[in-house]
Coordinates of C-alpha atoms in Angstrom, one line a residue:
Chain A
M20 CA 7.5 -40.9 35.3
K21 CA 5.8 -42.7 32.4
L22 CA 6.7 -41.4 28.9
S23 CA 3.0 -40.9 28.2
K24 CA 2.9 -38.3 31.0
R25 CA 5.7 -36.5 29.4
S26 CA 4.0 -36.4 26.0
T27 CA 2.6 -32.9 26.4
Q28 CA 5.9 -31.6 27.6
I29 CA 7.8 -33.2 24.7
L30 CA 5.3 -31.7 22.2
R31 CA 5.6 -28.3 23.8
Y32 CA 9.4 -28.3 23.8
T33 CA 9.6 -29.6 20.2
L34 CA 7.1 -27.1 18.8
G35 CA 8.8 -24.3 20.7
A36 CA 12.1 -25.3 19.2
V37 CA 10.6 -25.3 15.7
F38 CA 9.1 -21.9 16.0
L39 CA 12.3 -20.6 17.7
Y40 CA 14.4 -21.9 14.7
F41 CA 12.2 -20.3 12.1
G42 CA 11.9 -17.0 14.1
L43 CA 15.7 -16.8 14.3
R44 CA 16.0 -17.5 10.6
Q45 CA 13.6 -14.7 9.8
I46 CA 15.6 -12.2 12.0
I47 CA 19.0 -13.3 10.6
N48 CA 18.0 -13.3 6.9
P49 CA 14.7 -11.5 6.3
D50 CA 15.2 -11.3 2.6
M51 CA 14.6 -15.0 2.2
W52 CA 11.1 -14.7 3.7
T53 CA 9.7 -11.5 2.0
G54 CA 8.0 -13.6 -0.7
F55 CA 5.6 -14.8 2.0
V56 CA 4.4 -11.3 2.9
P57 CA 1.0 -10.6 1.2
N58 CA 1.2 -7.6 -1.1
F59 CA -1.6 -5.7 0.7
L60 CA 0.6 -5.5 3.8
T61 CA 3.6 -4.0 2.1
G62 CA 3.8 -0.2 1.7
A63 CA 6.0 2.8 2.1
T64 CA 5.8 2.8 5.9
I65 CA 6.3 -0.8 6.7
T66 CA 8.4 -2.8 4.1
A67 CA 8.1 -6.5 3.6
N68 CA 11.5 -6.8 5.3
N69 CA 10.2 -5.1 8.4
W70 CA 7.1 -7.3 8.5
V71 CA 9.3 -10.4 8.4
I72 CA 11.4 -9.0 11.3
M73 CA 8.3 -8.2 13.4
N74 CA 7.0 -11.7 12.6
G75 CA 10.3 -13.1 13.7
I76 CA 10.1 -11.2 17.0
L77 CA 6.6 -12.6 17.6
E78 CA 7.6 -16.2 16.8
I79 CA 10.7 -16.0 19.0
T80 CA 8.9 -14.5 21.9
L81 CA 6.0 -16.9 21.8
S82 CA 8.3 -19.9 21.3
I83 CA 10.2 -18.9 24.4
F84 CA 6.8 -18.7 26.2
L85 CA 6.0 -22.1 24.9
I86 CA 9.3 -23.7 26.0
L87 CA 9.1 -22.1 29.4
G88 CA 5.5 -22.8 29.8
L89 CA 4.6 -19.2 30.3
Y90 CA 1.1 -18.2 29.2
T91 CA 1.2 -21.6 27.5
R92 CA -2.4 -21.7 26.2
F93 CA -2.2 -18.1 25.0
A94 CA 1.1 -18.6 23.2
S95 CA 0.0 -21.9 21.6
L96 CA -3.3 -20.4 20.4
I97 CA -1.7 -17.4 18.8
L98 CA 1.0 -19.5 17.2
S99 CA -1.5 -22.0 15.8
L100 CA -3.8 -19.3 14.4
H101 CA -0.7 -17.6 13.0
L102 CA 0.5 -20.7 11.3
L103 CA -3.0 -21.5 10.0
L104 CA -3.0 -18.1 8.2
I105 CA 0.3 -19.1 6.6
A106 CA -0.6 -22.7 5.7
L107 CA -4.1 -22.1 4.3
P108 CA -3.2 -20.1 1.2
M109 CA -0.6 -22.7 0.1
I110 CA -2.5 -25.8 1.2
E111 CA -2.0 -27.4 -2.2
D112 CA 1.8 -27.2 -1.7
P113 CA 3.7 -29.9 0.2
S114 CA 5.0 -27.3 2.6
G115 CA 1.5 -26.0 3.1
V116 CA 0.3 -29.5 4.2
R117 CA 3.3 -29.8 6.5
D118 CA 2.5 -26.4 8.1
F119 CA -1.1 -27.4 8.5
G120 CA 0.1 -30.5 10.5
L121 CA 2.2 -28.3 12.7
T122 CA -0.8 -26.0 13.2
V123 CA -2.9 -28.9 14.5
A124 CA 0.0 -30.0 16.7
T125 CA 0.3 -26.5 18.2
F126 CA -3.5 -26.4 18.7
I127 CA -3.2 -29.6 20.7
V128 CA -0.9 -27.8 23.1
F129 CA -3.6 -25.2 23.5
L130 CA -6.2 -27.8 24.2
N131 CA -4.1 -29.4 26.9
S132 CA -3.8 -27.8 30.3
P133 CA -0.4 -26.6 31.2
D134 CA 1.7 -29.5 32.6
R135 CA 3.6 -29.5 35.8
T136 CA 6.8 -28.4 34.2
C137 CA 5.2 -25.2 33.0
L138 CA 5.9 -21.9 34.8
D139 CA 2.1 -21.4 34.6
W140 CA 1.8 -24.3 37.0
K141 CA 4.2 -22.6 39.4
F142 CA 2.3 -19.3 39.1
R143 CA -1.1 -20.9 39.2
K144 CA -3.9 -19.5 41.4
K145 CA -4.2 -21.3 44.8
Chain B
M2 CA -1.9 -12.4 51.5
K3 CA 0.9 -9.9 50.8
Y4 CA 1.2 -6.3 52.0
I5 CA 2.8 -3.6 49.9
S6 CA 3.3 0.0 50.7
Y7 CA 2.7 2.8 48.3
N8 CA 2.5 6.6 48.9
K9 CA 2.6 6.1 52.7
K10 CA -0.4 3.7 52.6
V11 CA -0.3 -0.1 53.0
Y12 CA -2.3 -2.2 50.6
K13 CA -3.3 -5.8 51.0
I14 CA -3.2 -8.0 47.9
K15 CA -4.0 -11.6 47.4
T16 CA -1.1 -14.0 46.8
S17 CA -2.6 -15.2 43.5
Q18 CA -2.7 -11.7 42.3
Y19 CA 0.8 -11.1 43.4
K20 CA 2.0 -14.2 41.5
M21 CA 0.0 -13.2 38.4
N22 CA 1.9 -9.9 38.4
K23 CA 5.2 -11.8 38.7
R24 CA 4.3 -13.9 35.7
L25 CA 3.3 -10.7 33.7
L26 CA 6.6 -9.2 34.8
L27 CA 8.6 -12.2 33.5
A28 CA 6.7 -12.2 30.2
T29 CA 7.4 -8.5 29.8
L30 CA 11.1 -9.0 30.5
I31 CA 11.3 -11.8 27.9
I32 CA 9.6 -9.6 25.3
V33 CA 11.9 -6.7 26.0
L34 CA 14.9 -9.0 25.9
V35 CA 13.9 -10.5 22.6
I36 CA 13.3 -7.1 21.0
G37 CA 16.6 -5.8 22.4
V38 CA 18.6 -8.8 21.0
V39 CA 16.9 -8.4 17.6
I40 CA 17.8 -4.7 17.5
L41 CA 21.4 -5.7 18.3
I42 CA 21.5 -8.3 15.6
R43 CA 20.0 -6.0 13.0
V44 CA 22.2 -2.9 13.8
G45 CA 24.8 -2.4 11.2
P46 CA 24.8 -2.8 7.4
T47 CA 22.2 -5.3 6.2
E48 CA 21.6 -6.8 2.9
S49 CA 18.0 -5.8 3.0
G50 CA 16.4 -5.2 -0.4
K51 CA 19.6 -6.2 -2.2
S52 CA 17.7 -8.4 -4.6
I53 CA 15.0 -5.9 -5.4
E54 CA 17.5 -3.1 -5.9
S55 CA 19.6 -5.3 -8.1
Q56 CA 16.5 -5.9 -10.2
T57 CA 15.8 -2.3 -10.9
E58 CA 19.3 -1.2 -11.5
G59 CA 20.8 -1.3 -15.0
S60 CA 19.0 -1.8 -18.2
I61 CA 17.2 -5.0 -19.3
K62 CA 19.2 -6.9 -21.9
M63 CA 18.4 -9.7 -24.3
V64 CA 20.0 -13.0 -23.3
S65 CA 20.7 -15.6 -26.0
A66 CA 20.4 -19.3 -25.4
S67 CA 24.1 -19.7 -25.9
E68 CA 25.0 -17.1 -23.4
L69 CA 22.4 -18.6 -21.0
S70 CA 24.0 -22.0 -21.3
Q71 CA 27.3 -20.7 -20.0
H72 CA 25.8 -19.9 -16.6
N73 CA 25.1 -23.5 -15.7
S74 CA 26.9 -24.0 -12.4
K75 CA 26.4 -23.5 -8.7
E76 CA 28.8 -20.6 -8.7
D77 CA 27.1 -18.9 -11.7
C78 CA 23.5 -20.0 -12.2
W79 CA 21.0 -18.3 -14.5
V80 CA 17.5 -19.7 -15.0
V81 CA 14.6 -18.9 -17.2
F82 CA 11.1 -18.2 -15.9
E83 CA 8.2 -17.0 -18.1
G84 CA 10.6 -15.8 -20.8
K85 CA 12.8 -13.8 -18.4
V86 CA 16.3 -14.7 -17.3
Y87 CA 17.2 -14.6 -13.6
D88 CA 20.4 -15.0 -11.6
L89 CA 19.8 -17.4 -8.8
T90 CA 23.4 -17.8 -7.7
D91 CA 23.0 -16.1 -4.3
F92 CA 19.8 -17.9 -3.5
I93 CA 21.1 -21.5 -4.2
P94 CA 22.7 -22.0 -0.8
R95 CA 19.5 -20.7 0.9
H96 CA 17.0 -22.9 -1.0
P97 CA 15.0 -24.7 1.7
G98 CA 14.7 -27.8 -0.6
G99 CA 18.5 -28.0 -1.1
E100 CA 20.9 -26.9 -3.7
D101 CA 20.6 -30.1 -5.7
K102 CA 17.0 -29.2 -6.7
I103 CA 18.1 -26.0 -8.6
I104 CA 21.6 -26.7 -9.9
P105 CA 20.5 -29.2 -12.7
Q106 CA 18.2 -26.5 -14.1
C107 CA 20.9 -23.8 -14.4
G108 CA 21.6 -22.6 -17.9
S109 CA 18.6 -24.3 -19.4
P110 CA 15.8 -22.3 -21.2
T111 CA 13.0 -24.7 -20.1
K112 CA 14.0 -27.0 -17.3
F113 CA 13.7 -24.6 -14.4
E114 CA 10.2 -23.4 -15.1
Q115 CA 8.9 -27.0 -15.5
A116 CA 10.6 -28.1 -12.2
F117 CA 9.5 -25.0 -10.3
L118 CA 5.9 -25.1 -11.3
G119 CA 5.8 -28.9 -10.8
Q120 CA 7.1 -28.6 -7.3
H121 CA 5.5 -25.3 -6.1
G122 CA 2.7 -24.5 -8.4
R123 CA 2.3 -20.7 -8.5
S124 CA 2.4 -20.4 -4.7
K125 CA 6.1 -19.3 -4.6
V126 CA 6.2 -17.2 -7.8
D127 CA 6.2 -13.9 -5.9
F128 CA 9.0 -15.2 -3.6
F129 CA 11.0 -16.3 -6.7
M130 CA 10.7 -12.9 -8.3
K131 CA 12.1 -11.3 -5.2
V132 CA 15.1 -13.6 -4.7
G133 CA 16.0 -13.9 -8.3
V134 CA 18.0 -11.1 -9.8
L135 CA 16.5 -10.1 -13.2
I136 CA 19.2 -10.3 -15.9
G137 CA 17.0 -9.7 -19.0
D138 CA 14.6 -11.3 -21.5
L139 CA 15.5 -14.6 -23.2
D140 CA 16.2 -13.8 -26.8
V141 CA 14.1 -16.6 -28.4
V142 CA 14.6 -15.4 -32.0
G143 CA 18.3 -14.9 -31.7
S144 CA 18.8 -18.3 -30.1
Y145 CA 18.0 -20.3 -33.2

């Protein structure tokens, strides 16, 4: 198979691995990420720490979906919107620009149809 | 077509619908698995809120420039931001940009703030306040 036909698959796996890595880091050490939680979200009921853990769960789950190709378009759309919300407030920062690039790359996965290696392809309607 | 029995009745469902349910089942299984693993990881003593608790405990003291200059290593790093002295020792190994970006500023009354604002602007100030352990105010008068 030509490499160009694998491009979508490579992009999907790579982005899935990136989100999985950051999701795991948030679970293992949430303290490091609490600075990114907006002040209006933190309160007595849900602390910044818990927001980070919930965000980590979301990112890990959707990254697994992305890697397996399960609900690929849904997972990539949610992840790209999620990353856009993170990137936009710090767009003047180098890491904000990087995150915006990742947002667009994730959105490209949404724009593409699930490839043949996706579980979505196996479960497709006949 | 698939046939399933429920409550002594037999129902006919389309194959596509059946496969869709299998996909949903797999997705649910993954979600449950992830949440289960996270709960297992998080069970036990955590370091949650350590930095914030440390900031509120104890009284705020005045730190002279000479005292500040003694905390100038990776193992003992104090920095100054907006007139306040913070201990960044625990955060240094976790700095996403690398340890080398912080260590040269340890123990200096001015270097850290310049480097921090130059690199991040004000976008990471809240984050810094949470990871840095507040030691006290920089004693500007007593320093000279």
